[in-house]
CSV table of C-alpha atoms in Angstrom, one decimal:
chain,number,residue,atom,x,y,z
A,1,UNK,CA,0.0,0.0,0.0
A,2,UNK,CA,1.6,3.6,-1.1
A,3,UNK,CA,1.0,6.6,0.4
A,4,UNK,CA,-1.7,9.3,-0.1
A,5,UNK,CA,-1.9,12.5,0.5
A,6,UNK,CA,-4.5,13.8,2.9
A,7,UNK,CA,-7.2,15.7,2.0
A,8,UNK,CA,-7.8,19.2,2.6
A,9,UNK,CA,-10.3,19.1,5.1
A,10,UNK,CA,-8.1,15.6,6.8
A,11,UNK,CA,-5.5,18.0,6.4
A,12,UNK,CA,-7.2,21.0,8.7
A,13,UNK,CA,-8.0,18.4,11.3
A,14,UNK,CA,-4.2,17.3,11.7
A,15,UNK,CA,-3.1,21.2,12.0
A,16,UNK,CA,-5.6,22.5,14.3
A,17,UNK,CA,-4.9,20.4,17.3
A,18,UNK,CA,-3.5,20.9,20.2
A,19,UNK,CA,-2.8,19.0,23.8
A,20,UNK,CA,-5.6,20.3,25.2
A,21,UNK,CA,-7.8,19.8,22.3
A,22,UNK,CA,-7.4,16.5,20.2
A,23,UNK,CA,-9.2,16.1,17.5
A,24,UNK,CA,-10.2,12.2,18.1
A,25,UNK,CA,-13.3,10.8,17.6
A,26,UNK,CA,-15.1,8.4,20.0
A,27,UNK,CA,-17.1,5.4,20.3
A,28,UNK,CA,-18.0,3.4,23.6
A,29,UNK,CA,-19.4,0.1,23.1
A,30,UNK,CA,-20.8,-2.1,25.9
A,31,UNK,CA,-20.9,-5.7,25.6
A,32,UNK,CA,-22.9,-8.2,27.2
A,33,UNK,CA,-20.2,-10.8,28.2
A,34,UNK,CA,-20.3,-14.7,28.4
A,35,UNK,CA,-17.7,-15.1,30.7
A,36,UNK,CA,-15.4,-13.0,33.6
A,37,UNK,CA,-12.4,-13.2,31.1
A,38,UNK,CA,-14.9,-12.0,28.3
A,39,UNK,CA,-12.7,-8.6,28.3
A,40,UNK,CA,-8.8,-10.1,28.3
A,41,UNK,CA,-10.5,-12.1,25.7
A,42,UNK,CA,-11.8,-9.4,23.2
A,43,UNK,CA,-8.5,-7.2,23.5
A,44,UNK,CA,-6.9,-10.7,21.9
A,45,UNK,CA,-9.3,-10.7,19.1
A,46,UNK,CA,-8.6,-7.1,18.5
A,47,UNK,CA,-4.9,-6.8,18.4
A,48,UNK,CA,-4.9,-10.1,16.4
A,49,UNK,CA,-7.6,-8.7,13.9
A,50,UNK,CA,-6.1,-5.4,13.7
A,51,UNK,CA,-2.5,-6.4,12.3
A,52,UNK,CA,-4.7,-7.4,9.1
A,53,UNK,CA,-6.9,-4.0,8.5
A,54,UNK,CA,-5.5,-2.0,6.2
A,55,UNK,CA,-6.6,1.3,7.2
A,56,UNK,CA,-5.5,0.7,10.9
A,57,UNK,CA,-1.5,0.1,10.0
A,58,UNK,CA,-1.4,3.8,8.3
A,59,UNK,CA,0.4,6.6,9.8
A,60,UNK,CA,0.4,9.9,8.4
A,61,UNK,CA,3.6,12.0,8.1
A,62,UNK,CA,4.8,15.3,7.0
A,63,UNK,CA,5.2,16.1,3.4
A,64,UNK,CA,7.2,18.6,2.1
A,65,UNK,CA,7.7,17.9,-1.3
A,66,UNK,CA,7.4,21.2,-4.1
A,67,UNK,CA,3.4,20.5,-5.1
A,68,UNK,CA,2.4,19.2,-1.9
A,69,UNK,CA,4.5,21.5,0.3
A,70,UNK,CA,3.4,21.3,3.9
A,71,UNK,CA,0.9,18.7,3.7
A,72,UNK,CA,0.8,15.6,5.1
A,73,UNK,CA,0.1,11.8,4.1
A,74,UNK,CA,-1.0,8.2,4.9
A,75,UNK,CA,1.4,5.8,4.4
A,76,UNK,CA,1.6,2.0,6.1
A,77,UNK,CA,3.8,2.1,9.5
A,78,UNK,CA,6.8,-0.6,8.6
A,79,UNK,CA,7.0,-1.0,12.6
A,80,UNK,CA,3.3,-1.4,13.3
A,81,UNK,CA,2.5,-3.5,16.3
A,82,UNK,CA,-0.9,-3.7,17.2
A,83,UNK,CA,0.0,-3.6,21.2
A,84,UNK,CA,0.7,0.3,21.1
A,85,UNK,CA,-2.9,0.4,20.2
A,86,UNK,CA,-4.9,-2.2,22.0
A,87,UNK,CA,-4.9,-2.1,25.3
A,88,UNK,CA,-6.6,-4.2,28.6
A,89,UNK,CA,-7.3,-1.9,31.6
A,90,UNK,CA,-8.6,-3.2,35.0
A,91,UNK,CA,-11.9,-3.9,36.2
A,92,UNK,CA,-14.3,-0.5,36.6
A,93,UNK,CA,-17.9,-0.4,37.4
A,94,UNK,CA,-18.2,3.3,35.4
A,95,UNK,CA,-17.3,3.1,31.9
A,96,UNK,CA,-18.3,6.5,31.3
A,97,UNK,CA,-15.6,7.6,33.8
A,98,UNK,CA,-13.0,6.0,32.6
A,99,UNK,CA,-14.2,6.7,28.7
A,100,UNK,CA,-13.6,10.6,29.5
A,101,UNK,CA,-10.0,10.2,31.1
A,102,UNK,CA,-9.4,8.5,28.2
A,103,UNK,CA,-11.1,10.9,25.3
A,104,UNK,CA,-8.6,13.6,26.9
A,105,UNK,CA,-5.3,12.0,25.9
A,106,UNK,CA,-4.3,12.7,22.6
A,107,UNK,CA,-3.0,9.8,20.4
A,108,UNK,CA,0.2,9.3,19.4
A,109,UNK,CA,1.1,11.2,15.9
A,110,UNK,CA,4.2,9.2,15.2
A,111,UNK,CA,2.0,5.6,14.8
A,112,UNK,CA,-1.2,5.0,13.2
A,113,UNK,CA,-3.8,7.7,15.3
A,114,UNK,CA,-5.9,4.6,16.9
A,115,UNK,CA,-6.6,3.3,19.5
A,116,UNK,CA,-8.9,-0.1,21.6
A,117,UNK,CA,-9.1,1.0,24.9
A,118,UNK,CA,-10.9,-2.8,26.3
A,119,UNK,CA,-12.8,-2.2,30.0
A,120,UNK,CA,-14.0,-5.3,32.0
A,121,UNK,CA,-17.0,-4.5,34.0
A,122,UNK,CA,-16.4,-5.5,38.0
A,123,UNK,CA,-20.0,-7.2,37.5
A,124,UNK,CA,-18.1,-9.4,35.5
A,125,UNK,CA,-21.2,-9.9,32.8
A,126,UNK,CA,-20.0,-7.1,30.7
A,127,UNK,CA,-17.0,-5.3,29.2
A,128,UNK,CA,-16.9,-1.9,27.4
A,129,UNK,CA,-14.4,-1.3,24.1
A,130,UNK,CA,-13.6,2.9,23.4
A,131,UNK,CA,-12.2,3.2,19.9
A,132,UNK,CA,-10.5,6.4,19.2
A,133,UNK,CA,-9.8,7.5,16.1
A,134,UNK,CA,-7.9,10.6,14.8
A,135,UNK,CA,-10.7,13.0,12.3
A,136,UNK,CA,-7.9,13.1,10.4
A,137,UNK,CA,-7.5,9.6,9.4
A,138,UNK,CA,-11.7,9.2,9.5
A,139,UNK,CA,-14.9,11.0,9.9
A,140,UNK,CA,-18.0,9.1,11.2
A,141,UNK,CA,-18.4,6.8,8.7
A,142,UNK,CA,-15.0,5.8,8.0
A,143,UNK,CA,-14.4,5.2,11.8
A,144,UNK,CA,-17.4,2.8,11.6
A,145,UNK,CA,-15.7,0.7,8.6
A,146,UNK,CA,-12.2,0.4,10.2
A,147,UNK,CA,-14.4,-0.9,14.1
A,148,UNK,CA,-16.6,-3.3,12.3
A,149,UNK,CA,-13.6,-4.5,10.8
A,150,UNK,CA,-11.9,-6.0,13.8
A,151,UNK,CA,-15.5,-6.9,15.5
A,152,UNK,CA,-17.0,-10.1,14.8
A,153,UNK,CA,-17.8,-10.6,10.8
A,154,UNK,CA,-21.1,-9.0,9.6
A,155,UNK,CA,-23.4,-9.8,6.2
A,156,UNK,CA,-22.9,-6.5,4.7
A,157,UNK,CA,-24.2,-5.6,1.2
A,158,UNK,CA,-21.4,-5.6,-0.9
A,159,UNK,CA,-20.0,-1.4,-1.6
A,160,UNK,CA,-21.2,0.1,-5.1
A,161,UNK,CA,-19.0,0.4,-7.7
A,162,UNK,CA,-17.2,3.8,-8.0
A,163,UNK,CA,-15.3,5.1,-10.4
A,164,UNK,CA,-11.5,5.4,-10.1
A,165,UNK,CA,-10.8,9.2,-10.5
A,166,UNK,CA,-8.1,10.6,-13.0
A,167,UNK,CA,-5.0,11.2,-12.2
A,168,UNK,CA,-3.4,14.6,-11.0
A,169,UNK,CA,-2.5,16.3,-13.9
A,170,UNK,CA,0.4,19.8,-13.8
A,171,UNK,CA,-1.6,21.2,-16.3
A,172,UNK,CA,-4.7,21.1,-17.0
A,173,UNK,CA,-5.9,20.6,-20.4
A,174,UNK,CA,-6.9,23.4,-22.3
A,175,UNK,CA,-10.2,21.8,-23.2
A,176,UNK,CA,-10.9,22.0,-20.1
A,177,UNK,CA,-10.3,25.2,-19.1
A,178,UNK,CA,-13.7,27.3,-19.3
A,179,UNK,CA,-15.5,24.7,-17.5
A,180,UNK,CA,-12.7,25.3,-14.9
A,181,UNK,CA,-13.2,29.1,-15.0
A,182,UNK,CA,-16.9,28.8,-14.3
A,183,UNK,CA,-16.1,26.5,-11.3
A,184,UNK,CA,-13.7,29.2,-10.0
A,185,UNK,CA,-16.5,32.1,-10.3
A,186,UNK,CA,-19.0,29.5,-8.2
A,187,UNK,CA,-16.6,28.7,-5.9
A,188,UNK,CA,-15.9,32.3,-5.3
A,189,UNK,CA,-19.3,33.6,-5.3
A,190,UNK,CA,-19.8,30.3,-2.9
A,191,UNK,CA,-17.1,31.4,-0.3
A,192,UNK,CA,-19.1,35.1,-0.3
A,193,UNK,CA,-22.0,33.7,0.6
A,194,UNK,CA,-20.5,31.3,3.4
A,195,UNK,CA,-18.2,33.9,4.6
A,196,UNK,CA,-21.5,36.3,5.1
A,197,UNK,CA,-23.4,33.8,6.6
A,198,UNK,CA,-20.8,32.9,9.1
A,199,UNK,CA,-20.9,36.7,9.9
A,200,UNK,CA,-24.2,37.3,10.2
A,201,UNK,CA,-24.2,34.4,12.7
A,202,UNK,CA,-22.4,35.5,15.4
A,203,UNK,CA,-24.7,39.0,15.9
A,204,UNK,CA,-26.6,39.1,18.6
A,205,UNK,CA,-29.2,36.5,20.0
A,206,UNK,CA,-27.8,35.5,23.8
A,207,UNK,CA,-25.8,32.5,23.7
A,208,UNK,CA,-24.8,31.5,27.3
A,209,UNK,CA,-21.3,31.1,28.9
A,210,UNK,CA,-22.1,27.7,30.0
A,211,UNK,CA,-21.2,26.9,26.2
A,212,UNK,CA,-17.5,28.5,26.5
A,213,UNK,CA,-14.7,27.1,28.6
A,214,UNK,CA,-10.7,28.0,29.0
A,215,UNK,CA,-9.2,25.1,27.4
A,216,UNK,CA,-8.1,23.2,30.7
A,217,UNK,CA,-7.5,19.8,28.5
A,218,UNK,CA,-9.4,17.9,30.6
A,219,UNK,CA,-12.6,15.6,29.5
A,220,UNK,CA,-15.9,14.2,30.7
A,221,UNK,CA,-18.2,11.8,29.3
A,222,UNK,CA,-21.6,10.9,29.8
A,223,UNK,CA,-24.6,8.7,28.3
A,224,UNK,CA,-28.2,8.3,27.5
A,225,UNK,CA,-30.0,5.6,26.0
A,226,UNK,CA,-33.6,6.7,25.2
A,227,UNK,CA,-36.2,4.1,23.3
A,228,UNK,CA,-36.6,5.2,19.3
A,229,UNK,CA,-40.6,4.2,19.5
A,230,UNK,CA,-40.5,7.2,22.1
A,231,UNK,CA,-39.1,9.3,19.2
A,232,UNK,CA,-41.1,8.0,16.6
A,233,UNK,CA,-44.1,8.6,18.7
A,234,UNK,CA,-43.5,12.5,18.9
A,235,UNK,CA,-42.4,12.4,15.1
A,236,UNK,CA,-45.6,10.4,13.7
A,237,UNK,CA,-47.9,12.8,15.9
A,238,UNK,CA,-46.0,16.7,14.9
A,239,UNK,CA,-44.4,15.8,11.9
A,240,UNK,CA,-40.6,16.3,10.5
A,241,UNK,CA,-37.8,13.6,10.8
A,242,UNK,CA,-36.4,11.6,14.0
A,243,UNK,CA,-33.5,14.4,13.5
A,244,UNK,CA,-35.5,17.1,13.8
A,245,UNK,CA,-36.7,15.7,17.5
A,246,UNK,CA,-33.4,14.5,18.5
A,247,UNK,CA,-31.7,17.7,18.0
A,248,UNK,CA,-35.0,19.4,19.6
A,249,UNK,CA,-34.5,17.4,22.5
A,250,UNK,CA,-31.1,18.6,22.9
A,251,UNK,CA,-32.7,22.0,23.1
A,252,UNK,CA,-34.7,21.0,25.7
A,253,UNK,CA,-32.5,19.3,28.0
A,254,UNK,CA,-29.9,22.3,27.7
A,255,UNK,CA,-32.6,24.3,28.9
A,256,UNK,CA,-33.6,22.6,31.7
A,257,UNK,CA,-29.3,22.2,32.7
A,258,UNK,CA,-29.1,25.7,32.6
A,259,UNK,CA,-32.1,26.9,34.8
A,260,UNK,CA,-30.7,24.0,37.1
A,261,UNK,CA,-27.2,25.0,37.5
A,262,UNK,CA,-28.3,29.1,37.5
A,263,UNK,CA,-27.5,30.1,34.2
A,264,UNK,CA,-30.9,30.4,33.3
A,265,UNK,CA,-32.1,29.8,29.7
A,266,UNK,CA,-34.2,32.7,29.3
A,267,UNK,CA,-33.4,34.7,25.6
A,268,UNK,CA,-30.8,32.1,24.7
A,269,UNK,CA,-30.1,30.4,21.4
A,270,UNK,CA,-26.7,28.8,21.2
A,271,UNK,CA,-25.7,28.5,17.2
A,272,UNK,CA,-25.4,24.5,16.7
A,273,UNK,CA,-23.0,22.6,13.8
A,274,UNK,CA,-25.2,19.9,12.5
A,275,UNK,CA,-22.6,18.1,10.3
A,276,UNK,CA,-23.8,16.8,7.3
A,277,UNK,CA,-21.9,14.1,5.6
A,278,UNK,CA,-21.4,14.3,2.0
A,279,UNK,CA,-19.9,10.8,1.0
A,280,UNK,CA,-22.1,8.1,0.0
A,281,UNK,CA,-22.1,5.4,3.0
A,282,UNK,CA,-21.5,2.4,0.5
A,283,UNK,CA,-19.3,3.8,-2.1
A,284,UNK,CA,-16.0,1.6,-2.6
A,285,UNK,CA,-13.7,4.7,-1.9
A,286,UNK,CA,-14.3,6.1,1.8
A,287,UNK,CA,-11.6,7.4,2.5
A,288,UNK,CA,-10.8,11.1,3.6
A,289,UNK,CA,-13.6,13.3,5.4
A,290,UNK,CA,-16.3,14.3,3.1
A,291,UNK,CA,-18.7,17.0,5.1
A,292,UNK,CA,-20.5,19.7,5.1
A,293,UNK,CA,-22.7,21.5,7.7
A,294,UNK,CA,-25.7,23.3,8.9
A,295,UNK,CA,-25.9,26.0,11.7
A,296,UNK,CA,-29.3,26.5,13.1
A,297,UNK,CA,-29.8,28.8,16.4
A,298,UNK,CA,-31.3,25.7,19.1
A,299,UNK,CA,-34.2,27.2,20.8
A,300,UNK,CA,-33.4,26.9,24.2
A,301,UNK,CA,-35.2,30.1,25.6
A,302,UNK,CA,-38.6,28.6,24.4
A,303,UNK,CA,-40.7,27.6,27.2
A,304,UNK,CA,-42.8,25.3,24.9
A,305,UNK,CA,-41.4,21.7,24.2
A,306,UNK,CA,-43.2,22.0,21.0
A,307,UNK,CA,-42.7,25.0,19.9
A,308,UNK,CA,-38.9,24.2,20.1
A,309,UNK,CA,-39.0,21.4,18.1
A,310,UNK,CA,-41.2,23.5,15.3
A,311,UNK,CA,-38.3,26.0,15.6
A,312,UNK,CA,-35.6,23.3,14.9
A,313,UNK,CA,-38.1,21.8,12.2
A,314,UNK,CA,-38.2,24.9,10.6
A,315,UNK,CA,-34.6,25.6,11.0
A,316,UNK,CA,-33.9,22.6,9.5
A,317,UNK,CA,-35.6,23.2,6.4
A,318,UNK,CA,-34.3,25.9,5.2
A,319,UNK,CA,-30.8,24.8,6.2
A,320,UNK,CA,-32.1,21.5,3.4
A,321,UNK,CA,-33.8,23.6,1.2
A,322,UNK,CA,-30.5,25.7,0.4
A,323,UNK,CA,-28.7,22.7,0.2
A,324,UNK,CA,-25.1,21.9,2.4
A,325,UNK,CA,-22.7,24.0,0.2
A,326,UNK,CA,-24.3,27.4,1.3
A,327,UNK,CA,-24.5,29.1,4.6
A,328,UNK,CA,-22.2,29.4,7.4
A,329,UNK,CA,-22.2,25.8,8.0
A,330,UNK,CA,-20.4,25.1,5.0
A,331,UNK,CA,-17.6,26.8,6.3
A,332,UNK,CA,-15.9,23.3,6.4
A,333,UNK,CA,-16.1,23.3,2.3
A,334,UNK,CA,-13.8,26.3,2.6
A,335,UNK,CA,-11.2,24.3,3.2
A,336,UNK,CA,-10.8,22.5,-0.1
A,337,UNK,CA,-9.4,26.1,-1.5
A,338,UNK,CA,-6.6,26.6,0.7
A,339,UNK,CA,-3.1,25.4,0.1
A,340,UNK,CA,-1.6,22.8,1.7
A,341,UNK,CA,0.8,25.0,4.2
A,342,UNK,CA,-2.0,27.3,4.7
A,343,UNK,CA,-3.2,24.8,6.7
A,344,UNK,CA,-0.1,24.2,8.7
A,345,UNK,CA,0.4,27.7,9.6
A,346,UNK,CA,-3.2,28.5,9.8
A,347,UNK,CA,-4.5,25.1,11.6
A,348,UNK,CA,-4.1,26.5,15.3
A,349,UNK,CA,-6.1,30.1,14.3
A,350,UNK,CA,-9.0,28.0,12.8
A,351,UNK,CA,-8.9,25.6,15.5
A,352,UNK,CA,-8.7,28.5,17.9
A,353,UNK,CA,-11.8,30.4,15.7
A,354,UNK,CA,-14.6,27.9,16.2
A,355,UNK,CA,-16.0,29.2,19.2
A,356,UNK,CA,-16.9,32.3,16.7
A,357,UNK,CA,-18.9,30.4,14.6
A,358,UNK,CA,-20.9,28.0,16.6
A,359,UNK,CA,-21.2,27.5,20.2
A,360,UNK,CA,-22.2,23.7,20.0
A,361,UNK,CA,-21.4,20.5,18.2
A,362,UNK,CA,-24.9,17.9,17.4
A,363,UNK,CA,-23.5,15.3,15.4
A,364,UNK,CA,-25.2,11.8,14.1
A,365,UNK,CA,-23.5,8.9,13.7
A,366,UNK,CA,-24.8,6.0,11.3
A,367,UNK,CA,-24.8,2.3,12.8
A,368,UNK,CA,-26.0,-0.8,10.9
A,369,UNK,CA,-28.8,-2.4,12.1
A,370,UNK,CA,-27.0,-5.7,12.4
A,371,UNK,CA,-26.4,-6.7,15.4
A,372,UNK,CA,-22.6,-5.5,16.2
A,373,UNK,CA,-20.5,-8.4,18.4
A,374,UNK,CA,-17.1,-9.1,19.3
A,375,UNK,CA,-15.8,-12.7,20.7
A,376,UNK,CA,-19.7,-13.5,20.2
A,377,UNK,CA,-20.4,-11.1,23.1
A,378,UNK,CA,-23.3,-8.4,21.5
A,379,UNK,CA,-23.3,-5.1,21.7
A,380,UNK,CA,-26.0,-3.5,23.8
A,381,UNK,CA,-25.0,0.1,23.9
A,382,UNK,CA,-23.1,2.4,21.6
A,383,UNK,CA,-22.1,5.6,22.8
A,384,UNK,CA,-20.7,8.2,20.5
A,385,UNK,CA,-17.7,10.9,21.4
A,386,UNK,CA,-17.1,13.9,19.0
A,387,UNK,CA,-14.0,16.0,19.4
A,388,UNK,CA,-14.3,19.6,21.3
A,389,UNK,CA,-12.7,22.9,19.5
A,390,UNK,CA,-10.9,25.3,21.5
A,391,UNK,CA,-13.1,27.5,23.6
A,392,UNK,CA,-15.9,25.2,24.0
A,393,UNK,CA,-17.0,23.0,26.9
A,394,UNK,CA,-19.7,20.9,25.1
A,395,UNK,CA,-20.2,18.3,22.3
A,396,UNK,CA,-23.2,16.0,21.8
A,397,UNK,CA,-23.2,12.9,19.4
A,398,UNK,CA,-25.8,10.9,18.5
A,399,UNK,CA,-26.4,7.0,17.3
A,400,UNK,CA,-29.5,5.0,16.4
A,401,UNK,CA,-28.7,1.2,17.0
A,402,UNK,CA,-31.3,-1.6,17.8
A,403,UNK,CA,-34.4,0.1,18.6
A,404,UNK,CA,-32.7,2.7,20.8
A,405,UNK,CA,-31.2,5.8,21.0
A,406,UNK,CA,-27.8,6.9,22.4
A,407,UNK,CA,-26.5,10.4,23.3
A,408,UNK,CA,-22.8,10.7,24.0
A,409,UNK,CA,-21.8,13.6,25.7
A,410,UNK,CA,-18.5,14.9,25.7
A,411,UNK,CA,-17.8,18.0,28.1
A,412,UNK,CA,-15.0,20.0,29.6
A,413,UNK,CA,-14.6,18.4,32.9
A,414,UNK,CA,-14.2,21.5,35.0
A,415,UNK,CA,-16.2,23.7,32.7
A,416,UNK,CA,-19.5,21.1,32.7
A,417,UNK,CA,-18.8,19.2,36.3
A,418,UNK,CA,-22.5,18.8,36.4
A,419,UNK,CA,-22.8,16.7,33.0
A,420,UNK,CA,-24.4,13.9,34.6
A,421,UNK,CA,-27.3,16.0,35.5
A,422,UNK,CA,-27.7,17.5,32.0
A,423,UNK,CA,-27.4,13.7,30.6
A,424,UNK,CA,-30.8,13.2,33.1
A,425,UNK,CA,-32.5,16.2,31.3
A,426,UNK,CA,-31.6,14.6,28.1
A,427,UNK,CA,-34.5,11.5,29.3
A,428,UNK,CA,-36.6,14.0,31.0
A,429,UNK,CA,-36.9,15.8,27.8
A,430,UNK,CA,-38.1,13.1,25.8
A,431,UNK,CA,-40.8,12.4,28.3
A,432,UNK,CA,-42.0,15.9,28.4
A,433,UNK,CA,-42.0,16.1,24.5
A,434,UNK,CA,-44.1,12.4,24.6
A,435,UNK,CA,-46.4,14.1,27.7
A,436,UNK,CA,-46.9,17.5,24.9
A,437,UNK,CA,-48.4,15.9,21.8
A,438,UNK,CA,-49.2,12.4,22.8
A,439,UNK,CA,-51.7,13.2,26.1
């Protein structure tokens, strides 16, 4: 396997982080174990599997060659050993606790940027696996491909034929060039449009400090596990999409954290990233992050469950009706115009920049309906973990899997040190929202 160079929005993910703010993604999976030794057993399977995946035995290094100058690639690790990346820990009876001391250590950036972190639960019937990987070596999706890889085999459906793409060319040919031209002018007029948007974003509707933290490097996790026919209940009686509730509920539970803690919720509307994933989830060719965005202003200062999810409905729809390459939270399509060492000398200001354009990170994360396993033990919770940016204390990631719903929460640890209790108002939203429309 050669190298390849990193694409530019891979690339903006390497360069903007920093000790205090790694840009890792997260996933906690609990297993229902067979046996006591159910845990020592799985982190077997996984270092044996993983010396065979591809994708997990690639590094990425500095390039500095003249058309790629300051970039970076992946390239296989010629000493790859699957024990730097797998590892056992002792018995705990809180995987959540242990999940956010480990979400706050970066990985290592000379090795492959993975890691199996394998927890056996003191009850001795279950175990917990957190799998890191760097955004920078995959997004949601990717992440997903390289786990079920080393988990027990799955029927998938086999990945849609795709195209190989030319070649880099120096020059372009000149056949091509008007067609080129016109893609400049859209691009341009595209970046205008973003770059006001992003603008107009940050004037004033109240956002709340609870949303903001000095980076102190330190993490906390939490997790919720709600029931989907709860979801789908609210959905079939108001209408819009089991998004448009989820990311309502999230409304709702902030607002009932911040009236808790003193805050109070009253006037505010923190600006939320709803990433939106571009790449096609069974093309042949998933590598490198593929997204987009929408911002949409969460209604938190609403007093009326429903009347905040009709806000985020109607939020939503505009953000779909203008498509994810316009608006502010295309922002991240930005990145495909800027060169290479741009993004090495520019990668701490734009990580450090974020808390400008949005105050909070709602993220959903695909998981096949299959039933996930590992050593024959099932999976019976997944939580997700997104990265935080610099200047923010919260993140919230979302998964369907198996009739259920699971919130990860990923928090600054002195910032939010009451993230348990907003993880509670997470569950006590979705009853209140089942209570409003389904008496």
């Amino acid at each position: 396997m050669t190298s390849d160079l990193l694409a530019p929005l891979d690339l903006a993910f390497w360069n903007m982080e920093s000790a205090e703010h790694p840009m890792h993604l997260g996933a906690l999976g609990v297993f229902s174990a067979h046996s006591p030794t159910a845990g020592a057993h799985a982190a077997d399977l996984l270092a044996a599997r993983a010396a065979a995946v591809p994708g997990l035995r690639m590094r990425i290094r500095d390039v500095w060659q003249p058309l790629s100058f300051g970039g970076a690639a992946r390239e296989p690790d010629p000493g790859f050993d699957p024990l730097n990346h797998v590892r056992l820990h002792a018995p705990t009876a809180d995987f959540q606790a242990v999940a956010g001391r480990l979400m706050e250590r970066p990985l290592v950036r000379g090795r492959p940027p993975w890691e199996a972190h394998v927890l056996p639960g003191q009850d001795g019937v279950s175990f917990a696996v957190l799998f890191k990987f760097h955004h920078a070596l995959a997004d949601g999706l990717r992440a997903l491909t390289l786990a079920a890889a080393v988990l027990d085999p799955m029927d998938l459906p086999a990945p849609r034929p795709h195209p190989e793409e030319p070649g880099r060319r120096l020059l372009p040919d000149v056949r091509e060039l008007p067609g080129r031209m016109r893609d400049v002018l859209s691009d341009a007029g595209r970046a205008l449009d973003i770059g006001a948007s992003v603008a107009l974003s940050t004037l004033a509707t109240r956002s709340s400090s609870a949303f903001t933290a000095r980076p102190t490097g330190t993490r906390r996790t939490a997790g919720v596990r709600i029931d989907l026919d709860d979801v789908h209940q609210v959905r079939k009686s108001v209408g819009g999409t089991v998004n448009d509730v989820l990311i309502a509920v999230v409304a709702g539970a902030l607002r009932r954290w911040l009236d808790e803690r003193g805050d109070g919720s009253e006037g505010v509307a923190p600006r939320a990233l709803i990433p939106v994933s571009r790449r096609r989830p069974r093309t042949a060719h998933p590598q490198g992050n593929r997204l987009s965005g929408y911002l949409i202003r969460l209604p938190v200062g609403d007093p009326d469950p429903l009347a905040r999810l009709g806000a985020v409905r109607a939020a939503m729809d505009r953000n779909k009706d203008a498509g994810p390459h316009r608006g502010a939270g295309a922002v991240a399509l930005l990145a495909d115009h800027v060169p290479a060492l741009g993004h090495r000398l520019g990668g701490p200001l734009m990580g450090q920049a974020a808390r400008l354009w949005f105050d909070i990170l709602v993220t959903s994360v695909p998981l096949p309906s299959l039933g996930l396993k590992l050593g024959g033990n099932p999976v019976t919770e997944v939580y997700p973990y997104a990265p935080l940016a610099r200047g923010q204390s919260l993140a919230v990631a979302i998964s369907t899997y198996r009739g259920h719903v699971h919130y990860g929460l990923v928090a600054d640890a002195e910032a939010v040190w009451d993230l348990d209790r907003l993880a509670a108002a997470v569950s006590e939203e979705v009853a209140s929202l089942n209570d409003a429309c389904c008496p």
